[in-house]
PDB file of C-alpha atoms in Angstrom:
ATOM      1  CA  MET A   1      -7.356  14.234   8.238  1.00 48.00           C
ATOM      2  CA  ILE A   2      -8.937  10.965   9.282  1.00 50.00           C
ATOM      3  CA  LEU A   3      -7.082   9.450  12.164  1.00 59.00           C
ATOM      4  CA  PRO A   4      -6.485   5.687  12.131  1.00 63.00           C
ATOM      5  CA  LYS A   5      -7.919   5.333  15.632  1.00 62.00           C
ATOM      6  CA  ILE A   6     -11.137   7.011  14.529  1.00 62.00           C
ATOM      7  CA  SER A   7     -11.354   4.562  11.658  1.00 65.00           C
ATOM      8  CA  ALA A   8     -10.835   1.752  14.161  1.00 65.00           C
ATOM      9  CA  ALA A   9     -13.596   3.114  16.393  1.00 65.00           C
ATOM     10  CA  ILE A  10     -16.083   3.374  13.539  1.00 63.00           C
ATOM     11  CA  LEU A  11     -15.221  -0.092  12.283  1.00 62.00           C
ATOM     12  CA  SER A  12     -15.439  -1.477  15.831  1.00 63.00           C
ATOM     13  CA  MET A  13     -18.861   0.056  16.192  1.00 61.00           C
ATOM     14  CA  ALA A  14     -19.962  -1.406  12.877  1.00 55.00           C
ATOM     15  CA  THR A  15     -18.585  -4.821  13.785  1.00 56.00           C
ATOM     16  CA  TYR A  16     -18.841  -5.154  17.546  1.00 57.00           C
ATOM     17  CA  GLY A  17     -21.697  -2.816  18.438  1.00 59.00           C
ATOM     18  CA  SER A  18     -19.749  -0.175  20.337  1.00 71.00           C
ATOM     19  CA  ALA A  19     -17.006   2.300  19.581  1.00 71.00           C
ATOM     20  CA  TYR A  20     -15.587   1.463  22.985  1.00 73.00           C
ATOM     21  CA  ALA A  21     -14.803  -2.040  21.721  1.00 68.00           C
ATOM     22  CA  ALA A  22     -11.785  -0.412  20.075  1.00 61.00           C
ATOM     23  CA  ALA A  23     -10.109  -0.531  23.471  1.00 53.00           C
ATOM     24  CA  ASP A  24      -9.458  -4.220  22.973  1.00 53.00           C
ATOM     25  CA  ARG A  25      -7.851  -3.604  19.597  1.00 50.00           C
ATOM     26  CA  GLN A  26      -5.918  -0.378  20.147  1.00 51.00           C
ATOM     27  CA  LEU A  27      -3.204   0.573  22.571  1.00 55.00           C
ATOM     28  CA  CYS A  28      -2.187   4.000  23.807  1.00 68.00           C
ATOM     29  CA  ILE A  29      -5.422   5.841  23.097  1.00 74.00           C
ATOM     30  CA  SER A  30      -5.254   9.209  24.824  1.00 80.00           C
ATOM     31  CA  PHE A  31      -8.180  10.620  26.731  1.00 84.00           C
ATOM     32  CA  GLU A  32      -8.602  13.338  24.101  1.00 86.00           C
ATOM     33  CA  GLN A  33      -8.623  10.720  21.327  1.00 83.00           C
ATOM     34  CA  TRP A  34     -11.473   8.923  23.107  1.00 85.00           C
ATOM     35  CA  VAL A  35     -13.517  12.131  22.998  1.00 89.00           C
ATOM     36  CA  VAL A  36     -12.772  12.562  19.280  1.00 87.00           C
ATOM     37  CA  MET A  37     -13.707   8.919  18.649  1.00 85.00           C
ATOM     38  CA  ALA A  38     -17.012   9.386  20.467  1.00 89.00           C
ATOM     39  CA  GLY A  39     -17.720  12.383  18.242  1.00 91.00           C
ATOM     40  CA  ALA A  40     -16.785  10.344  15.182  1.00 87.00           C
ATOM     41  CA  THR A  41     -19.338   7.685  16.007  1.00 88.00           C
ATOM     42  CA  ASN A  42     -21.924  10.430  16.414  1.00 92.00           C
ATOM     43  CA  GLY A  43     -21.078  11.939  13.031  1.00 91.00           C
ATOM     44  CA  ALA A  44     -21.044   8.572  11.278  1.00 87.00           C
ATOM     45  CA  ALA A  45     -24.415   7.622  12.742  1.00 90.00           C
ATOM     46  CA  CYS A  46     -25.916  10.923  11.601  1.00 92.00           C
ATOM     47  CA  VAL A  47     -24.832  10.191   8.030  1.00 89.00           C
ATOM     48  CA  PHE A  48     -26.870   6.977   8.275  1.00 87.00           C
ATOM     49  CA  GLY A  49     -29.966   8.720   9.574  1.00 90.00           C
ATOM     50  CA  ALA A  50     -29.635   9.002  13.345  1.00 94.00           C
ATOM     51  CA  ASP A  51     -31.987  11.778  14.371  1.00 95.00           C
ATOM     52  CA  LEU A  52     -31.075  14.935  16.255  1.00 96.00           C
ATOM     53  CA  PRO A  53     -32.543  13.887  19.643  1.00 98.00           C
ATOM     54  CA  ASP A  54     -30.531  10.660  19.521  1.00 97.00           C
ATOM     55  CA  ALA A  55     -27.379  12.507  18.445  1.00 97.00           C
ATOM     56  CA  ASN A  56     -27.860  14.957  21.311  1.00 98.00           C
ATOM     57  CA  LEU A  57     -28.424  12.131  23.815  1.00 98.00           C
ATOM     58  CA  HIS A  58     -25.270  10.400  22.567  1.00 97.00           C
ATOM     59  CA  ARG A  59     -23.293  13.637  23.024  1.00 97.00           C
ATOM     60  CA  MET A  60     -24.755  14.236  26.492  1.00 97.00           C
ATOM     61  CA  THR A  61     -23.993  10.667  27.602  1.00 97.00           C
ATOM     62  CA  ALA A  62     -20.439  10.934  26.295  1.00 95.00           C
ATOM     63  CA  ARG A  63     -19.945  14.288  28.029  1.00 95.00           C
ATOM     64  CA  GLN A  64     -21.234  12.920  31.348  1.00 96.00           C
ATOM     65  CA  ASN A  65     -19.155   9.759  31.178  1.00 95.00           C
ATOM     66  CA  PHE A  66     -15.949  11.481  30.080  1.00 95.00           C
ATOM     67  CA  THR A  67     -16.394  14.227  32.677  1.00 94.00           C
ATOM     68  CA  ARG A  68     -16.912  11.643  35.416  1.00 95.00           C
ATOM     69  CA  PHE A  69     -13.876   9.667  34.271  1.00 94.00           C
ATOM     70  CA  ALA A  70     -11.779  12.839  34.199  1.00 93.00           C
ATOM     71  CA  ASP A  71     -12.901  13.768  37.714  1.00 93.00           C
ATOM     72  CA  GLU A  72     -12.155  10.291  39.071  1.00 93.00           C
ATOM     73  CA  HIS A  73      -8.703  10.151  37.458  1.00 90.00           C
ATOM     74  CA  ASN A  74      -7.576  13.755  38.007  1.00 90.00           C
ATOM     75  CA  LEU A  75      -7.646  14.511  34.284  1.00 87.00           C
ATOM     76  CA  THR A  76      -8.588  17.795  32.692  1.00 83.00           C
ATOM     77  CA  LEU A  77     -11.451  17.923  30.238  1.00 82.00           C
ATOM     78  CA  GLU A  78     -11.643  21.564  29.238  1.00 80.00           C
ATOM     79  CA  GLU A  79     -12.201  21.060  25.532  1.00 87.00           C
ATOM     80  CA  PHE A  80     -14.943  18.453  25.244  1.00 93.00           C
ATOM     81  CA  ASP A  81     -17.061  20.297  22.665  1.00 93.00           C
ATOM     82  CA  PRO A  82     -14.271  21.183  20.193  1.00 94.00           C
ATOM     83  CA  LEU A  83     -12.833  17.655  20.392  1.00 92.00           C
ATOM     84  CA  PHE A  84     -16.259  16.071  19.997  1.00 94.00           C
ATOM     85  CA  GLU A  85     -17.075  18.338  17.030  1.00 95.00           C
ATOM     86  CA  ARG A  86     -13.770  17.457  15.394  1.00 92.00           C
ATOM     87  CA  GLY A  87     -14.776  13.835  15.752  1.00 89.00           C
ATOM     88  CA  VAL A  88     -18.219  14.456  14.254  1.00 92.00           C
ATOM     89  CA  ILE A  89     -16.595  15.886  11.128  1.00 92.00           C
ATOM     90  CA  GLU A  90     -14.042  13.067  10.983  1.00 87.00           C
ATOM     91  CA  GLY A  91     -16.771  10.434  11.350  1.00 85.00           C
ATOM     92  CA  GLN A  92     -18.880  11.966   8.611  1.00 88.00           C
ATOM     93  CA  THR A  93     -15.873  12.199   6.323  1.00 88.00           C
ATOM     94  CA  LEU A  94     -14.819   8.633   7.032  1.00 82.00           C
ATOM     95  CA  VAL A  95     -18.246   7.223   6.241  1.00 81.00           C
ATOM     96  CA  LYS A  96     -18.489   9.184   3.026  1.00 81.00           C
ATOM     97  CA  ARG A  97     -14.989   8.174   1.884  1.00 79.00           C
ATOM     98  CA  ARG A  98     -15.206   4.546   2.986  1.00 73.00           C
ATOM     99  CA  ALA A  99     -18.783   3.888   1.972  1.00 66.00           C
ATOM    100  CA  ALA A 100     -17.895   0.611   0.253  1.00 63.00           C
ATOM    101  CA  ILE A 101     -16.613  -0.776   3.550  1.00 62.00           C
ATOM    102  CA  ILE A 102     -19.043   0.787   6.006  1.00 60.00           C
ATOM    103  CA  VAL A 103     -22.371   1.077   4.174  1.00 61.00           C
ATOM    104  CA  PRO A 104     -23.014  -2.681   4.141  1.00 58.00           C
ATOM    105  CA  ARG A 105     -22.636  -2.647   7.925  1.00 69.00           C
ATOM    106  CA  HIS A 106     -24.531   0.562   8.637  1.00 74.00           C
ATOM    107  CA  ASP A 107     -27.252  -1.283  10.574  1.00 80.00           C
ATOM    108  CA  HIS A 108     -24.579  -2.572  12.954  1.00 78.00           C
ATOM    109  CA  LEU A 109     -23.111   0.915  13.248  1.00 80.00           C
ATOM    110  CA  LEU A 110     -26.502   2.385  14.127  1.00 86.00           C
ATOM    111  CA  ARG A 111     -27.136  -0.359  16.701  1.00 86.00           C
ATOM    112  CA  GLY A 112     -23.758   0.450  18.231  1.00 86.00           C
ATOM    113  CA  PHE A 113     -24.579   4.149  18.247  1.00 89.00           C
ATOM    114  CA  HIS A 114     -27.897   3.480  20.006  1.00 92.00           C
ATOM    115  CA  HIS A 115     -26.063   1.244  22.500  1.00 90.00           C
ATOM    116  CA  ASP A 116     -23.461   3.921  23.179  1.00 91.00           C
ATOM    117  CA  LYS A 117     -25.978   6.737  23.592  1.00 94.00           C
ATOM    118  CA  VAL A 118     -27.095   5.102  26.854  1.00 94.00           C
ATOM    119  CA  ILE A 119     -23.943   3.137  27.718  1.00 93.00           C
ATOM    120  CA  ASP A 120     -23.319   2.451  31.377  1.00 92.00           C
ATOM    121  CA  TYR A 121     -20.437   4.365  32.932  1.00 95.00           C
ATOM    122  CA  ALA A 122     -18.824   1.144  34.189  1.00 93.00           C
ATOM    123  CA  LYS A 123     -18.278   0.056  30.574  1.00 89.00           C
ATOM    124  CA  ILE A 124     -16.698   3.393  29.730  1.00 89.00           C
ATOM    125  CA  ARG A 125     -14.441   3.226  32.786  1.00 89.00           C
ATOM    126  CA  HIS A 126     -13.351  -0.283  31.778  1.00 85.00           C
ATOM    127  CA  ALA A 127     -12.621   0.801  28.195  1.00 82.00           C
ATOM    128  CA  LEU A 128     -10.696   3.911  29.187  1.00 84.00           C
ATOM    129  CA  THR A 129      -8.681   2.417  32.038  1.00 82.00           C
ATOM    130  CA  PRO A 130      -5.315   1.248  30.730  1.00 69.00           C
ATOM    131  CA  GLY A 131      -4.179  -2.333  31.199  1.00 61.00           C
TER     132      GLY A 131
END
């Protein structure tokens, strides 16, 4: 099942250069959904040729940033890996099913992925902090 918010994250990445740009276009994104969306961007980028070291760096950066955010906001992040993996599968599926929409913008998506693999925590905090 492809979640609409994952679709929004992938399309935001392809259009605006970061999955975290979805924050400006979506309301009520739960912390767990953010983790799934980060995984989805990872999976989508891998379909377009992102290599394993980059995919691993993206995952590590996401884990560090989400863990820090959880610690600072008294949230629990016990299930990062399963949520991220769910997102990877969703992202791969989305790209394969929506190729007509996403393939023409795959260069933008990959640039966004490379941006997000080293994204500064302050940008993540801003995206995840409501209102």
